[in-house]
Amino acid sequence: MKRPKLKKASKRMTCHKRYKIQKKVREHHRKLRKEAKKRGHKKPRKDPGVPNSAPFKEALLREAELRKQRLEELKQQQKLDRQKELEKKRKLETNPDIKPSNVEPMEKEFGLCKPENNAKSGRQNSKKLYCQELKKVIEASDVVLEVLDARDPLGCRCPQVEEAIVQSGQKKLVLILNKSDLVPKENLESWLNYLKKELPTVVFRASTKPKDKGKITKRVKAKKNAAPFRSEVCFGKEGLWKLLGGFQETCSKAIQVGVIGFPNVGKSSIINSLKQEQMCNVGVSMGLTRSMQVVPLDKQITIIDSPSFIVSPLNSSSALALRSPASIEVVKPMEAASAILSQADARQVVLKYTVPGYRNSLEFFTMLAQRRGMHQKGGIPNVEGAAKLLWSEWTGASLAYYCHPPTSWTPPPYFNESIVVDLKRGFNLEELEKNNAQSIRAIKGPHLANSILFQSSGLTNGIIEEKDIHEELPKRKERKQEEREDDRDSDQEIVDEEVDENSSGMLAAEETGEALSEETTAGEQSTRSFILDKMIEEDEDDAYDFSTDYV
């Protein structure tokens, strides 16, 4: 007898039942959404900061800014200590037989001393170290390449260093006009005609290097037929190679070439361009190279990288702003940017930054901050951030500006006809002129209308002797006091002309706030410290990012 077939239950249902189920599901979801609305969202609320009604708000913000500056200084000092330790290790690795004789105490190595004393001594020691390393490079070199920024060649020349090289009597001095793609061609040719009367001058444009070592050589091999990127293009390399090779043949011996100059002129970038490899550290920060570094170009030519010149504090404010490494000379952004702005053509600055006409630097920075969307809490324009932006662009390698060479050529006092002839002996100047002409034709410089006219302050004095570092500090303090008095007088005139009820009310509020801050009790101080600690914990990352902009 056959077994009856078992039928599976069918999943089919009537439309009435299916629609009823869907309706129940919708009602359930609606109920869940309603309950979630009652509970509210669990997103963290953004901290509104210190309210305007809080007492001593201005004092709190001022103290927070001071705390940020201390954090920056501490981070800079830690970075310097790490670099010094790395340099010691490299020296020990290159010369393992030499035992470290001048060993610092354990407290200094591990940072057990007070941070304030460490910061002060670190700045002074870094200046002395720069002078010592620069002397070593000049003494070891047969040919010295002084790198100049083509946007302000005269301002990049240091008469003290040039005089020391000339007095040695056995060294050759060559000028390198780097960043030639940031000036108009007519201006570049006029500067070349002016400088070659004194010394052999090479037109150069260093290539921007990637961070990975040896990356350029791989790219060149992989893309032989393809057109290179703009950042990889280097102009003037062949002319400089031929100039050094010809001099080495006349000397019939191996030569050493030292590269010197002020911060951010592109010393390390030139060495990397000649070697076609990332041999020296390059970056946006000023004064990145802190010790001499030997790089062999070939069997007969060795090139030496050097730290930047130490700028004398007796120079003009614009020269200090453009030529001082921020890690050594602590320059305030507002002062530095105002000094730069005073030397630039106002009409071209207005066209470049697309802001309306301005009467003073503070008004320009306010309008630039509004234009770039740089605001603080409460919608206040970030004037200091705009000043830093201007300063970074003028010291970097992106902004096109130029200055005119002097109308008449007057050689420095340490030069005469016999010295000029002696410094040019051994170089093939005819071939150098041909290579410079080819480089100028190949470089695509900006037009005069797109670049800003800048008034150069002339030669920039530097410090070679270590004893001069401490002697010039009191003079600099006197000069700063005079500048502050002048600024106060000019600011007072502007305030007298444009004073109104709102400004007077703000001034009165500031005075009352300062008076109240002086008479704070112990309980009020504790609340202030609590609010400050909370603000610093939230903005700690911003403080560290803030220090990396200007090293």
XYZ file of N, CA, C and O in Angstrom, residues 129-292:
656
model
N 76.187 77.504 17.813
C 76.398 76.327 16.969
C 76.339 76.698 15.496
O 77.147 76.212 14.691
N 75.413 77.574 15.128
C 75.316 78.026 13.740
C 76.610 78.703 13.302
O 77.107 78.461 12.203
N 77.134 79.581 14.146
C 78.383 80.286 13.812
C 79.545 79.306 13.666
O 80.360 79.416 12.733
N 79.641 78.355 14.563
C 80.742 77.384 14.503
C 80.651 76.534 13.238
O 81.661 76.317 12.550
N 79.441 76.035 12.936
C 79.283 75.187 11.755
C 79.530 75.976 10.465
O 80.104 75.448 9.510
N 79.113 77.239 10.435
C 79.345 78.064 9.245
C 80.835 78.281 9.008
O 81.315 78.220 7.869
N 81.587 78.531 10.082
C 83.041 78.697 9.954
C 83.694 77.424 9.424
O 84.597 77.479 8.579
N 83.226 76.269 9.895
C 83.794 74.996 9.434
C 83.572 74.819 7.941
O 84.467 74.375 7.215
N 82.368 75.161 7.467
C 82.044 75.000 6.039
C 82.921 75.910 5.191
O 83.461 75.492 4.153
N 83.089 77.166 5.618
C 83.896 78.121 4.838
C 85.361 77.690 4.816
O 86.035 77.768 3.772
N 85.886 77.221 5.952
C 87.282 76.805 6.010
C 87.539 75.559 5.164
O 88.605 75.415 4.556
N 86.575 74.636 5.103
C 86.786 73.384 4.378
C 86.534 73.504 2.883
O 86.863 72.577 2.138
N 85.977 74.625 2.414
C 85.548 74.732 1.013
C 86.611 75.396 0.153
O 87.299 76.327 0.582
N 86.718 74.910 -1.089
C 87.539 75.571 -2.111
C 86.696 76.568 -2.906
O 87.197 77.621 -3.299
N 85.432 76.232 -3.131
C 84.483 77.122 -3.808
C 83.277 77.280 -2.886
O 82.751 76.297 -2.365
N 82.847 78.529 -2.698
C 81.697 78.818 -1.830
C 80.568 79.336 -2.711
O 80.743 80.313 -3.448
N 79.416 78.668 -2.636
C 78.218 79.089 -3.368
C 77.316 79.860 -2.410
O 76.797 79.291 -1.441
N 77.127 81.156 -2.656
C 76.214 81.957 -1.847
C 74.865 81.991 -2.561
O 74.736 82.563 -3.648
N 73.864 81.375 -1.941
C 72.537 81.249 -2.556
C 71.731 82.507 -2.249
O 71.627 82.927 -1.090
N 71.163 83.100 -3.298
C 70.353 84.312 -3.168
C 68.938 84.034 -3.649
O 68.724 83.275 -4.595
N 67.977 84.641 -2.992
C 66.592 84.605 -3.454
C 66.445 85.629 -4.577
O 66.721 86.820 -4.389
N 66.035 85.182 -5.757
C 65.956 86.076 -6.916
C 64.961 87.206 -6.711
O 65.024 88.223 -7.405
N 64.048 87.071 -5.752
C 63.077 88.132 -5.495
C 63.704 89.313 -4.762
O 63.218 90.436 -4.870
N 64.766 89.071 -3.998
C 65.488 90.138 -3.299
C 66.960 89.732 -3.191
O 67.446 89.359 -2.114
N 67.708 89.760 -4.306
C 69.090 89.276 -4.268
C 69.994 90.100 -3.354
O 70.860 89.548 -2.662
N 69.826 91.422 -3.366
C 70.698 92.255 -2.544
C 70.450 92.023 -1.055
O 71.383 92.035 -0.248
N 69.198 91.790 -0.686
C 68.885 91.544 0.715
C 69.383 90.207 1.213
O 69.450 89.984 2.429
N 69.722 89.274 0.293
C 70.227 87.954 0.686
C 71.747 87.902 0.758
O 72.302 86.834 1.048
N 72.404 89.009 0.479
C 73.873 89.026 0.548
C 74.322 89.508 1.926
O 73.787 90.486 2.457
N 75.301 88.821 2.478
C 75.827 89.144 3.805
C 77.248 89.682 3.633
O 78.163 88.926 3.269
N 77.491 90.978 3.860
C 78.831 91.539 3.626
C 79.886 90.960 4.563
O 81.047 90.823 4.173
N 79.513 90.605 5.796
C 80.500 90.065 6.740
C 81.044 88.718 6.259
O 82.253 88.470 6.321
N 80.159 87.865 5.758
C 80.601 86.547 5.282
C 81.416 86.695 3.999
O 82.454 86.029 3.830
N 80.972 87.546 3.086
C 81.716 87.748 1.840
C 83.106 88.310 2.119
O 84.092 87.909 1.486
N 83.202 89.225 3.057
C 84.510 89.787 3.406
C 85.430 88.726 4.001
O 86.626 88.687 3.703
N 84.888 87.845 4.828
C 85.702 86.768 5.412
C 86.210 85.818 4.332
O 87.360 85.346 4.394
N 85.380 85.546 3.318
C 85.807 84.653 2.230
C 86.876 85.331 1.382
O 87.860 84.707 0.976
N 86.687 86.621 1.105
C 87.659 87.355 0.276
C 89.005 87.476 0.992
O 90.067 87.348 0.377
N 88.976 87.707 2.285
C 90.226 87.870 3.033
C 91.031 86.588 3.132
O 92.247 86.622 3.341
N 90.359 85.442 2.992
C 91.109 84.181 3.030
C 92.069 84.068 1.850
O 93.146 83.483 1.970
N 91.684 84.636 0.676
C 92.584 84.722 -0.464
C 92.712 83.467 -1.293
O 93.279 83.504 -2.383
N 92.233 82.331 -0.847
C 92.396 81.077 -1.578
C 91.069 80.448 -1.985
O 91.055 79.358 -2.533
N 89.972 81.125 -1.741
C 88.664 80.546 -2.021
C 87.947 81.355 -3.107
O 88.163 82.551 -3.236
N 87.088 80.671 -3.837
C 86.295 81.311 -4.882
C 84.859 81.479 -4.385
O 84.336 80.616 -3.667
N 84.238 82.563 -4.784
C 82.863 82.869 -4.386
C 81.990 82.958 -5.636
O 82.313 83.694 -6.572
N 80.887 82.215 -5.642
C 79.945 82.175 -6.764
C 78.550 82.473 -6.213
O 78.169 81.976 -5.141
N 77.782 83.272 -6.945
C 76.416 83.609 -6.551
C 75.422 82.732 -7.308
O 75.573 82.514 -8.516
N 74.392 82.232 -6.594
C 73.346 81.401 -7.188
C 72.021 82.138 -7.039
O 71.562 82.383 -5.925
N 71.397 82.496 -8.164
C 70.086 83.158 -8.148
C 69.000 82.086 -8.170
O 68.556 81.640 -9.234
N 68.580 81.650 -6.977
C 67.567 80.600 -6.875
C 66.159 81.221 -6.893
O 65.997 82.425 -6.719
N 65.149 80.376 -7.084
C 63.740 80.793 -7.182
C 63.545 81.796 -8.321
O 62.820 82.790 -8.190
N 64.201 81.525 -9.448
C 64.144 82.439 -10.588
C 62.798 82.420 -11.289
O 62.518 83.321 -12.095
N 61.974 81.412 -11.007
C 60.659 81.343 -11.652
C 59.630 82.228 -10.969
O 58.476 82.287 -11.415
N 60.002 82.920 -9.876
C 59.068 83.774 -9.138
C 59.238 85.252 -9.449
O 58.603 86.093 -8.810
N 60.113 85.597 -10.401
C 60.318 87.001 -10.783
C 60.138 87.124 -12.294
O 60.358 86.161 -13.035
N 59.736 88.297 -12.793
C 59.637 88.484 -14.253
C 60.986 88.347 -14.935
O 62.038 88.585 -14.334
N 60.957 87.934 -16.194
C 62.218 87.693 -16.920
C 63.043 88.961 -17.078
O 64.278 88.932 -17.004
N 62.370 90.092 -17.322
C 63.111 91.348 -17.479
C 63.883 91.694 -16.199
O 65.036 92.117 -16.246
N 63.226 91.496 -15.058
C 63.877 91.778 -13.783
C 65.021 90.808 -13.524
O 66.075 91.196 -12.993
N 64.834 89.545 -13.904
C 65.894 88.543 -13.716
C 67.126 88.882 -14.553
O 68.267 88.768 -14.071
N 66.918 89.327 -15.781
C 68.052 89.689 -16.641
C 68.790 90.914 -16.104
O 70.036 90.963 -16.132
N 68.062 91.897 -15.606
C 68.707 93.093 -15.066
C 69.528 92.759 -13.823
O 70.635 93.289 -13.637
N 69.021 91.863 -12.967
C 69.797 91.464 -11.787
C 71.032 90.654 -12.184
O 72.093 90.782 -11.570
N 70.894 89.825 -13.204
C 72.047 89.043 -13.666
C 73.140 89.954 -14.214
O 74.334 89.756 -13.915
N 72.763 90.971 -14.978
C 73.748 91.927 -15.504
C 74.416 92.725 -14.389
O 75.585 93.102 -14.494
N 73.666 92.986 -13.318
C 74.227 93.746 -12.192
C 75.204 92.900 -11.362
O 76.293 93.354 -11.007
N 74.825 91.641 -11.082
C 75.637 90.819 -10.174
C 76.881 90.242 -10.837
O 77.907 90.039 -10.181
N 76.808 89.973 -12.154
C 77.958 89.344 -12.800
C 79.140 90.310 -12.970
O 80.237 89.874 -13.341
N 78.924 91.607 -12.690
C 80.050 92.538 -12.693
C 81.008 92.260 -11.535
O 82.193 92.558 -11.623
N 80.472 91.726 -10.443
C 81.312 91.429 -9.274
C 81.782 89.983 -9.254
O 82.975 89.718 -9.094
N 80.819 89.041 -9.381
C 81.121 87.626 -9.179
C 80.429 86.785 -10.240
O 79.431 87.224 -10.824
N 80.923 85.560 -10.493
C 80.190 84.647 -11.387
C 78.819 84.323 -10.799
O 78.701 83.960 -9.629
N 77.767 84.472 -11.613
C 76.388 84.315 -11.150
C 75.689 83.263 -11.999
O 75.776 83.290 -13.233
N 74.999 82.334 -11.335
C 74.301 81.237 -12.009
C 72.797 81.403 -11.762
O 72.361 81.559 -10.617
N 72.005 81.371 -12.840
C 70.547 81.388 -12.733
C 70.087 79.966 -12.443
O 70.447 79.026 -13.163
N 69.294 79.805 -11.388
C 68.939 78.463 -10.929
C 67.478 78.432 -10.517
O 66.917 79.428 -10.060
N 66.891 77.266 -10.677
C 65.549 77.007 -10.169
C 65.544 75.581 -9.637
O 65.534 74.620 -10.401
N 65.599 75.424 -8.303
C 65.671 74.101 -7.687
C 64.335 73.398 -7.812
O 63.273 74.025 -7.803
N 64.387 72.081 -7.922
C 63.159 71.292 -8.030
C 62.642 70.957 -6.638
O 63.404 70.801 -5.690
N 61.328 70.848 -6.525
C 60.698 70.480 -5.258
C 60.842 68.984 -5.064
O 60.486 68.202 -5.934
N 61.346 68.606 -3.900
C 61.677 67.208 -3.669
C 60.595 66.490 -2.882
O 60.011 67.066 -1.977
N 60.337 65.235 -3.197
C 59.437 64.456 -2.347
C 60.126 64.068 -1.051
O 61.346 64.194 -0.924
N 59.336 63.576 -0.100
C 59.879 63.232 1.212
C 60.661 61.927 1.189
O 61.584 61.739 1.959
N 60.289 60.993 0.324
C 60.950 59.688 0.302
C 62.292 59.793 -0.385
O 62.440 60.443 -1.417
N 63.284 59.129 0.202
C 64.642 59.190 -0.335
C 64.713 58.397 -1.633
O 64.198 57.288 -1.735
N 65.373 58.969 -2.628
C 65.589 58.292 -3.887
C 64.372 58.194 -4.775
O 64.340 57.408 -5.701
N 63.343 58.984 -4.522
C 62.093 58.877 -5.281
C 62.219 59.506 -6.665
O 61.607 59.053 -7.624
N 63.053 60.550 -6.767
C 63.165 61.265 -8.055
C 63.853 60.393 -9.106
O 63.440 60.333 -10.248
N 64.892 59.666 -8.691
C 65.608 58.835 -9.656
C 64.696 57.741 -10.206
O 64.741 57.415 -11.383
N 63.836 57.175 -9.342
C 62.910 56.139 -9.813
C 61.912 56.718 -10.803
O 61.608 56.109 -11.814
N 61.400 57.901 -10.516
C 60.416 58.521 -11.407
C 61.037 58.840 -12.766
O 60.423 58.667 -13.791
N 62.272 59.341 -12.734
C 62.932 59.703 -13.992
C 63.157 58.457 -14.840
O 62.975 58.456 -16.047
N 63.534 57.326 -14.179
C 63.756 56.097 -14.937
C 62.441 55.559 -15.498
O 62.377 55.060 -16.600
N 61.377 55.665 -14.683
C 60.098 55.112 -15.131
C 59.466 55.945 -16.235
O 58.774 55.409 -17.085
N 59.713 57.256 -16.236
C 59.068 58.154 -17.193
C 60.130 58.897 -17.992
O 60.292 60.090 -17.867
N 60.880 58.147 -18.765
C 61.934 58.795 -19.551
C 61.354 59.629 -20.680
O 61.758 60.751 -20.928
N 60.412 59.059 -21.381
C 59.852 59.743 -22.553
C 58.791 60.757 -22.178
O 58.538 61.701 -22.920
N 58.149 60.557 -21.022
C 57.056 61.458 -20.635
C 57.606 62.790 -20.165
O 58.741 62.884 -19.696
N 56.789 63.838 -20.291
C 57.202 65.174 -19.833
C 57.197 65.203 -18.313
O 56.241 64.740 -17.682
N 58.248 65.731 -17.681
C 58.305 65.735 -16.215
C 57.320 66.726 -15.623
O 56.895 67.671 -16.272
N 56.967 66.488 -14.351
C 56.087 67.412 -13.646
C 56.802 68.725 -13.406
O 58.029 68.805 -13.400
N 56.022 69.763 -13.153
C 56.591 71.087 -12.913
C 57.446 71.096 -11.636
O 58.467 71.759 -11.565
N 57.014 70.323 -10.608
C 57.757 70.298 -9.353
C 59.099 69.598 -9.502
O 59.994 69.787 -8.698
N 59.240 68.741 -10.542
C 60.486 68.011 -10.737
C 61.448 68.741 -11.670
O 62.597 68.329 -11.799
N 60.992 69.780 -12.344
C 61.843 70.473 -13.311
C 62.878 71.305 -12.574
O 62.559 72.037 -11.646
N 64.123 71.178 -12.990
C 65.224 71.956 -12.408
C 65.958 72.672 -13.538
O 66.353 72.051 -14.527
N 66.135 73.971 -13.400
C 66.837 74.771 -14.395
C 68.157 75.273 -13.805
O 68.217 75.627 -12.626
N 69.182 75.316 -14.649
C 70.487 75.815 -14.218
C 71.411 74.749 -13.674
O 72.557 75.055 -13.310
N 70.935 73.495 -13.622
C 71.775 72.428 -13.055
C 72.971 72.133 -13.964
O 74.098 71.976 -13.483
N 72.741 72.069 -15.270
C 73.840 71.769 -16.201
C 74.888 72.871 -16.173
O 76.100 72.598 -16.194
N 74.429 74.149 -16.128
C 75.387 75.251 -16.077
C 76.244 75.213 -14.832
O 77.462 75.453 -14.893
N 75.647 74.890 -13.685
C 76.423 74.819 -12.444
C 77.370 73.627 -12.453
O 78.519 73.733 -11.985
N 76.912 72.488 -12.993
C 77.790 71.320 -13.104
C 79.017 71.637 -13.971
O 80.157 71.299 -13.600
N 78.776 72.277 -15.115
C 79.903 72.599 -16.003
C 80.850 73.614 -15.374
O 82.068 73.524 -15.534
N 80.296 74.566 -14.641
C 81.139 75.575 -13.991
C 82.053 74.929 -12.952
O 83.262 75.200 -12.914
N 81.484 74.058 -12.114
C 82.295 73.399 -11.087
C 83.258 72.386 -11.700
O 84.401 72.249 -11.243
N 82.782 71.668 -12.750
C 83.670 70.698 -13.403
C 84.853 71.365 -14.082
O 85.985 70.860 -14.008
N 84.603 72.517 -14.743
C 85.709 73.235 -15.373
C 86.713 73.755 -14.360
O 87.931 73.701 -14.589
N 86.231 74.236 -13.233
C 87.161 74.717 -12.194
C 87.955 73.561 -11.594
O 89.142 73.707 -11.287
N 87.322 72.396 -11.454
C 88.037 71.240 -10.906
C 89.139 70.782 -11.856
O 90.223 70.368 -11.424
N 88.893 70.872 -13.161
C 89.922 70.484 -14.131
C 91.109 71.440 -14.106
O 92.261 71.023 -14.231
N 90.844 72.730 -13.946
C 91.954 73.698 -13.865
C 92.768 73.490 -12.585
O 93.983 73.679 -12.593
N 92.094 73.106 -11.513
C 92.822 72.851 -10.254
C 93.531 71.506 -10.281
O 94.502 71.312 -9.527
N 93.059 70.578 -11.117
C 93.613 69.220 -11.231
C 93.682 68.510 -9.876
O 94.672 67.863 -9.541
N 92.637 68.683 -9.095
C 92.525 67.974 -7.813
C 91.044 67.962 -7.410
O 90.222 68.699 -7.979
N 90.746 67.127 -6.445
C 89.373 67.073 -5.938
C 89.051 68.349 -5.154
O 89.896 68.858 -4.409
N 87.850 68.870 -5.341
C 87.466 70.127 -4.689
C 86.248 69.907 -3.790
O 85.484 68.964 -3.979
N 86.133 70.801 -2.836
C 84.965 70.805 -1.951
C 84.213 72.118 -2.141
O 84.827 73.187 -2.160
N 82.897 72.008 -2.258
C 82.038 73.162 -2.547
C 81.103 73.368 -1.362
O 80.341 72.462 -1.007
N 81.166 74.537 -0.747
C 80.282 74.868 0.362
C 79.089 75.696 -0.098
O 79.241 76.582 -0.946
N 77.924 75.412 0.441
C 76.695 76.131 0.097
C 76.257 76.919 1.332
O 76.001 76.335 2.385
N 76.184 78.242 1.200
C 75.846 79.107 2.332
C 74.704 80.039 1.921
O 74.410 80.194 0.733
N 74.086 80.686 2.906
C 73.016 81.636 2.614
C 72.103 81.823 3.806
O 72.243 81.161 4.845
N 71.165 82.724 3.658
C 70.180 83.010 4.693
C 69.104 81.916 4.699
O 69.048 81.097 3.777
N 68.231 81.902 5.701
C 67.186 80.866 5.749
C 66.205 80.971 4.589
O 65.923 82.049 4.079
N 65.712 79.811 4.165
C 64.662 79.694 3.147
C 65.052 80.245 1.780
O 64.188 80.690 1.031
N 66.338 80.241 1.453
C 66.749 80.616 0.094
C 66.894 79.392 -0.798
O 67.003 79.529 -2.019
N 66.900 78.186 -0.203
C 66.942 76.956 -0.996
C 68.298 76.310 -1.085
O 68.630 75.725 -2.124
N 69.098 76.373 -0.019
C 70.431 75.747 -0.034
C 70.328 74.223 -0.170
O 70.964 73.617 -1.040
N 69.538 73.611 0.700
C 69.401 72.149 0.665
C 68.706 71.677 -0.605
O 69.023 70.601 -1.129
N 67.770 72.478 -1.121
C 67.070 72.092 -2.357
C 68.023 72.079 -3.549
O 67.887 71.238 -4.455
N 68.982 72.978 -3.572
C 69.969 72.998 -4.663
C 70.827 71.741 -4.621
O 71.119 71.128 -5.659
N 71.228 71.329 -3.414
C 72.047 70.110 -3.291
C 71.243 68.891 -3.735
O 71.752 68.024 -4.455
N 69.987 68.821 -3.325
C 69.132 67.701 -3.750
C 68.913 67.701 -5.258
O 68.818 66.635 -5.875
N 68.826 68.899 -5.852
C 68.637 68.985 -7.310
C 69.877 68.512 -8.053
O 69.778 67.839 -9.083
N 71.055 68.861 -7.542
C 72.295 68.413 -8.187
C 72.486 66.907 -8.042
O 72.961 66.231 -8.959
N 72.122 66.388 -6.889
C 72.300 64.954 -6.622
C 71.146 64.131 -7.180
O 71.285 62.906 -7.345
N 70.005 64.763 -7.464
C 68.785 64.082 -7.921
C 68.335 63.028 -6.910
O 67.872 61.947 -7.259
N 68.473 63.381 -5.655
C 68.083 62.468 -4.590
C 67.866 63.275 -3.325
O 68.449 64.348 -3.160
N 67.037 62.762 -2.418
C 66.736 63.465 -1.175
C 67.870 63.204 -0.182
O 67.806 62.307 0.656
N 68.891 64.029 -0.237
C 70.047 63.884 0.652
C 69.960 64.812 1.857
O 70.419 64.471 2.942
N 69.408 66.009 1.680
C 69.315 66.997 2.763
C 67.848 67.253 3.077
O 66.995 67.234 2.179
N 67.576 67.498 4.335
C 66.202 67.780 4.763
C 65.767 69.142 4.244
O 66.501 70.127 4.387
N 64.596 69.196 3.649
C 64.016 70.455 3.182
C 62.608 70.563 3.740
O 61.952 69.553 4.014
N 62.139 71.794 3.935
C 60.803 72.003 4.464
C 60.431 73.463 4.463
O 61.234 74.345 4.127
N 59.182 73.717 4.865
C 58.677 75.087 4.898
C 59.279 75.864 6.058
O 59.492 77.070 5.974
N 59.580 75.178 7.152
C 60.104 75.859 8.332
C 61.480 76.445 8.043
O 62.278 75.872 7.307
N 61.766 77.599 8.668
C 63.020 78.302 8.440
C 64.090 77.761 9.371
O 63.824 77.417 10.523
N 65.338 77.713 8.883
C 66.447 77.255 9.716
C 66.380 75.775 10.021
O 66.678 75.352 11.138
N 65.998 74.942 9.016
C 65.861 73.506 9.253
C 67.223 72.832 9.366
O 67.393 71.916 10.165
N 68.199 73.252 8.560
C 69.548 72.678 8.620
C 70.306 73.299 9.787
O 70.469 74.514 9.850
N 70.804 72.464 10.698
C 71.447 72.963 11.911
C 72.910 72.573 12.014
O 73.588 72.994 12.956
N 73.408 71.760 11.107
C 74.819 71.374 11.144
C 75.284 71.081 9.720
O 74.467 70.827 8.829
N 76.596 71.109 9.513
C 77.139 70.852 8.186
C 76.928 69.384 7.805
O 76.982 68.487 8.640
